[in-house]
PDB file of C-alpha atoms in Angstrom:
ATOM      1  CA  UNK C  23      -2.306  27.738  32.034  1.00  0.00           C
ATOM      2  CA  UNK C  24      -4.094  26.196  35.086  1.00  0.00           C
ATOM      3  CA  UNK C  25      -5.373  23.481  32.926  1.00  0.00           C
ATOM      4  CA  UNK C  26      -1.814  22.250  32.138  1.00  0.00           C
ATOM      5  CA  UNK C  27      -0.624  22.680  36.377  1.00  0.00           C
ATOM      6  CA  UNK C  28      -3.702  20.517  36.625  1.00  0.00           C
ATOM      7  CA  UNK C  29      -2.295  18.203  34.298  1.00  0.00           C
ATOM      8  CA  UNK C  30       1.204  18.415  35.242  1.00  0.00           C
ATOM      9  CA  UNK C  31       0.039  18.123  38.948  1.00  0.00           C
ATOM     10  CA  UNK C  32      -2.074  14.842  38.128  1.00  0.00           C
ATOM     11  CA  UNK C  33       1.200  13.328  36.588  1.00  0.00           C
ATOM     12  CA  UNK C  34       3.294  14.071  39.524  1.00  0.00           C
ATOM     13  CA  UNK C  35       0.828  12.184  41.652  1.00  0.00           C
ATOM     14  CA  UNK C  36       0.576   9.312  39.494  1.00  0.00           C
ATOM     15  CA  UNK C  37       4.665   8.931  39.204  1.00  0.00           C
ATOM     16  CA  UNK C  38       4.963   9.330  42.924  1.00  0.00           C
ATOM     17  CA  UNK C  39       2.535   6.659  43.851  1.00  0.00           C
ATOM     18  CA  UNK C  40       3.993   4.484  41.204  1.00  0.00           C
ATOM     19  CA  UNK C  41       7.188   4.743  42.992  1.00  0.00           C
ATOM     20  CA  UNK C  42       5.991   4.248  46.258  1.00  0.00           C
ATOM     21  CA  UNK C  43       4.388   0.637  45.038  1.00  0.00           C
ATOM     22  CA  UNK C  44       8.172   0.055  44.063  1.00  0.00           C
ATOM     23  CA  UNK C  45       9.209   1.411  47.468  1.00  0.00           C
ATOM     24  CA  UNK C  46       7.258  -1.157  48.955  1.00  0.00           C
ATOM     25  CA  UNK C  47       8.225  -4.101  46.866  1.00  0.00           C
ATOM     26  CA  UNK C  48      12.070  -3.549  47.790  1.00  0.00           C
ATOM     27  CA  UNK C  49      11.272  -3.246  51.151  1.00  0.00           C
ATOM     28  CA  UNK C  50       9.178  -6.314  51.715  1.00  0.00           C
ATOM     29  CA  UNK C  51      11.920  -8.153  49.058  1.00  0.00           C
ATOM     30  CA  UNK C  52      14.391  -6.918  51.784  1.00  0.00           C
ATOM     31  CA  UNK C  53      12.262  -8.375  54.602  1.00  0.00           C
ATOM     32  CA  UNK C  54      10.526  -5.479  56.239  1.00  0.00           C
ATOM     33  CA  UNK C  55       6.482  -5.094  56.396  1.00  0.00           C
ATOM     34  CA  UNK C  56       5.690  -2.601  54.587  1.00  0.00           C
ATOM     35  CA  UNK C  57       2.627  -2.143  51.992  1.00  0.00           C
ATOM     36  CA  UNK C  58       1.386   0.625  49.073  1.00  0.00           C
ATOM     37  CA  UNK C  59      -2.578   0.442  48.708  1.00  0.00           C
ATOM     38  CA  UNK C  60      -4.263   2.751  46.152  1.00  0.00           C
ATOM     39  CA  UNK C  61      -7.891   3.948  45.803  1.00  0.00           C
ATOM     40  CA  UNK C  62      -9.249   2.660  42.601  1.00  0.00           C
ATOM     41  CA  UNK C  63      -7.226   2.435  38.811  1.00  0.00           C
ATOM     42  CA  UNK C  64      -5.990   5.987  38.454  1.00  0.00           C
ATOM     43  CA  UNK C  65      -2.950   5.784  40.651  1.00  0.00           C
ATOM     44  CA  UNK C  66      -4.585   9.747  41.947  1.00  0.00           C
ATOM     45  CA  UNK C  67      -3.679   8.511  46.069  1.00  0.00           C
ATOM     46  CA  UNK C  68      -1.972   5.973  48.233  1.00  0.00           C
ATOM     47  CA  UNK C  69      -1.032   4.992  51.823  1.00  0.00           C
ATOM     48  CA  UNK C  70       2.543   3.615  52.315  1.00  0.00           C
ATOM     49  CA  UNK C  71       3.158   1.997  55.457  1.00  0.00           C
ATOM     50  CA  UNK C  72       6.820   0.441  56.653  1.00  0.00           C
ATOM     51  CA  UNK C  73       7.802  -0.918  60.139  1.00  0.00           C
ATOM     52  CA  UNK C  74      11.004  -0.126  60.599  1.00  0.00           C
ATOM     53  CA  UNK C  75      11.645  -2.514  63.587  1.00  0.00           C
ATOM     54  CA  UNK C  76       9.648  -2.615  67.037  1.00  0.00           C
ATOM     55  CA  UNK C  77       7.162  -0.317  67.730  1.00  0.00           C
ATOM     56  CA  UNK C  78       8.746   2.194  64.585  1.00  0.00           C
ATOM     57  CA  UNK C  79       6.221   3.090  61.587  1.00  0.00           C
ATOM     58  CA  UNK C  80       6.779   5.390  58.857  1.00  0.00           C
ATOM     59  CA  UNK C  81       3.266   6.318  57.049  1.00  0.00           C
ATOM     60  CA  UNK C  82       3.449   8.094  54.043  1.00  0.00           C
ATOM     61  CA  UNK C  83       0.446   9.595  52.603  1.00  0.00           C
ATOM     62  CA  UNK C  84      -0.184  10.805  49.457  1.00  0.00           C
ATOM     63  CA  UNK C  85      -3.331  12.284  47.316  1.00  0.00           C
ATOM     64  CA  UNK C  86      -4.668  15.673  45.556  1.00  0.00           C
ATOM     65  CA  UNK C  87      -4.799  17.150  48.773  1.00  0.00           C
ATOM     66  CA  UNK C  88      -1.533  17.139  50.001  1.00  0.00           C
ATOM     67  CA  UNK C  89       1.642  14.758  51.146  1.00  0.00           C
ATOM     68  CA  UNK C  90       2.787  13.867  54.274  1.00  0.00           C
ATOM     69  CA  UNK C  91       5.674  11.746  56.251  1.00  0.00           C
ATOM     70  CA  UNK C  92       4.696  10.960  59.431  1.00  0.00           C
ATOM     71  CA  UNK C  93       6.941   9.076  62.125  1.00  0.00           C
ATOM     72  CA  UNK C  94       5.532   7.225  64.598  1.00  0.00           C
ATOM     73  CA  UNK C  95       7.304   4.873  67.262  1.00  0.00           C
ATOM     74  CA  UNK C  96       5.276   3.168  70.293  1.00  0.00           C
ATOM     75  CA  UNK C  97       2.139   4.540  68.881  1.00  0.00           C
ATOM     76  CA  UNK C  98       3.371   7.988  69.322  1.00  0.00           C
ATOM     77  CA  UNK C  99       4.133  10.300  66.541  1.00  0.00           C
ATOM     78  CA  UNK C 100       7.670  11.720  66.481  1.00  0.00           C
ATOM     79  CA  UNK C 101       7.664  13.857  63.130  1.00  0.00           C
ATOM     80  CA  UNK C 102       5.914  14.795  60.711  1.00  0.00           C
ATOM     81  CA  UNK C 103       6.773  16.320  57.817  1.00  0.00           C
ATOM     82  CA  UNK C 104       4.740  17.791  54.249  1.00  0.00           C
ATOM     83  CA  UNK C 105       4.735  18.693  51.083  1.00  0.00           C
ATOM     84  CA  UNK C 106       8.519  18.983  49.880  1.00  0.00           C
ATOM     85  CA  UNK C 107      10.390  18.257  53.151  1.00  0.00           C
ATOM     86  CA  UNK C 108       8.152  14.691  53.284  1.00  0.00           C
ATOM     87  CA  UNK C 109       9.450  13.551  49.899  1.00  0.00           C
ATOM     88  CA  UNK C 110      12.945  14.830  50.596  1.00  0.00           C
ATOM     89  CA  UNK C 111      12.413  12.156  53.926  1.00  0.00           C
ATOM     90  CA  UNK C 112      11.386   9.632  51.509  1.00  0.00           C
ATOM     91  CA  UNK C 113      13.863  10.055  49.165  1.00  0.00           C
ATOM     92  CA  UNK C 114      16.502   9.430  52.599  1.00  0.00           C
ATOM     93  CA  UNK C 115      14.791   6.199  52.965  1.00  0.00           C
ATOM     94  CA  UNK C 116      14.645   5.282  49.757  1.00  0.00           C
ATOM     95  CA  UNK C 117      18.942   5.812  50.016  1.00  0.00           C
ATOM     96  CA  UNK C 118      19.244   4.080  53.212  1.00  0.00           C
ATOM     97  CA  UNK C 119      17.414   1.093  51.082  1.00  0.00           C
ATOM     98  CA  UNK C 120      19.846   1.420  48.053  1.00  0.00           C
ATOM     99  CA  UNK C 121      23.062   1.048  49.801  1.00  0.00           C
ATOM    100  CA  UNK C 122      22.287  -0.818  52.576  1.00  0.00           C
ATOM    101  CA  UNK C 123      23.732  -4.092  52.553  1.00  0.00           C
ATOM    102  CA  UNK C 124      21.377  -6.786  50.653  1.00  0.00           C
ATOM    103  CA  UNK C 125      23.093  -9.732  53.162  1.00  0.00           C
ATOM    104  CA  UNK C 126      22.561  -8.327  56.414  1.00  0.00           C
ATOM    105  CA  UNK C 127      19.786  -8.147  57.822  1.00  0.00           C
ATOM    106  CA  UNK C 128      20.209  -5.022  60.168  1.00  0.00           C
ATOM    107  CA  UNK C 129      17.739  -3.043  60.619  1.00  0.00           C
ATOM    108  CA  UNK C 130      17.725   0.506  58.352  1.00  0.00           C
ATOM    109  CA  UNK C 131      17.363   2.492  61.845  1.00  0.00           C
ATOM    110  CA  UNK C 132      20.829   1.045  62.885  1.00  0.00           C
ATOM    111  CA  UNK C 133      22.831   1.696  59.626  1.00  0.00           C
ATOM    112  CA  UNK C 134      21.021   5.428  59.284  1.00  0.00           C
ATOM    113  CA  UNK C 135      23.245   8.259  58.808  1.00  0.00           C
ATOM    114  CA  UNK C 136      20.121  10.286  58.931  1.00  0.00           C
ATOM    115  CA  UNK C 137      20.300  12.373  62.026  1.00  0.00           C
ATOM    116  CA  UNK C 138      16.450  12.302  61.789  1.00  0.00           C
ATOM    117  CA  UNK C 139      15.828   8.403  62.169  1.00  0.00           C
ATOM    118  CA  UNK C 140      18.915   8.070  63.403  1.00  0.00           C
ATOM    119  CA  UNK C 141      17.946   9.681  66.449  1.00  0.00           C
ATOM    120  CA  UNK C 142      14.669   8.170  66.693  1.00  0.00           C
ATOM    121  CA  UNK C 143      16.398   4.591  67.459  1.00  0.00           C
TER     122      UNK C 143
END
């Protein structure tokens, strides 16, 4: 039994860093900085960084020791969040991405119905 959570653990790691490479593609493709990095070729941890405008950085950390969203703006952190709750905060970013507007270059802290980053702006 704790073999396969092991397993199934492992997996969820690996799919969640895979999409947070893809995260970052879209988001550079969309003209913000933002960048994935992994620790060597078995996709087991990564950092994912974003600026969402001046002084605003969402890092995003995650490995086989935890995950966590943290919110930082004029070097200054403003949230953070683990486990769950962080990729539930991801997943809100990742919306804001999807149906915000590919032409306009707003920023996603403007067009946020998010009370969480909306607030932070």
């Amino acid at each position: 039994m704790f073999t396969r959570l092991a397993q199934q653990h492992r997996d969820f790691v690996r799919d969640l860093v895979m999409n947070l490479q893809a995260l970052a593609i879209v988001l550079e493709n969309r003209g913000y900085l933002a960048s994935c990095y992994t620790c060597g070729g078995e996709m087991n941890s990564a950092s994912f960084m974003v600026s969402l405008g001046k002084d605003h950085l969402i890092r995003f950390l995650v490995s086989d020791y935890g995950i966590t969203w943290t919110e930082m703006r004029d070097d200054r952190e403003l949230m953070k969040l683990e486990g769950a709750e962080a990729i539930s905060q991801l997943q809100e970013l990742a919306d804001l991405i999807k149906y915000q507007d590919k032409n306009e270059p707003s920023s996603i802290i403007d067009s946020a119905p998010s009370k969480e980053l909306h607030n932070m702006a």
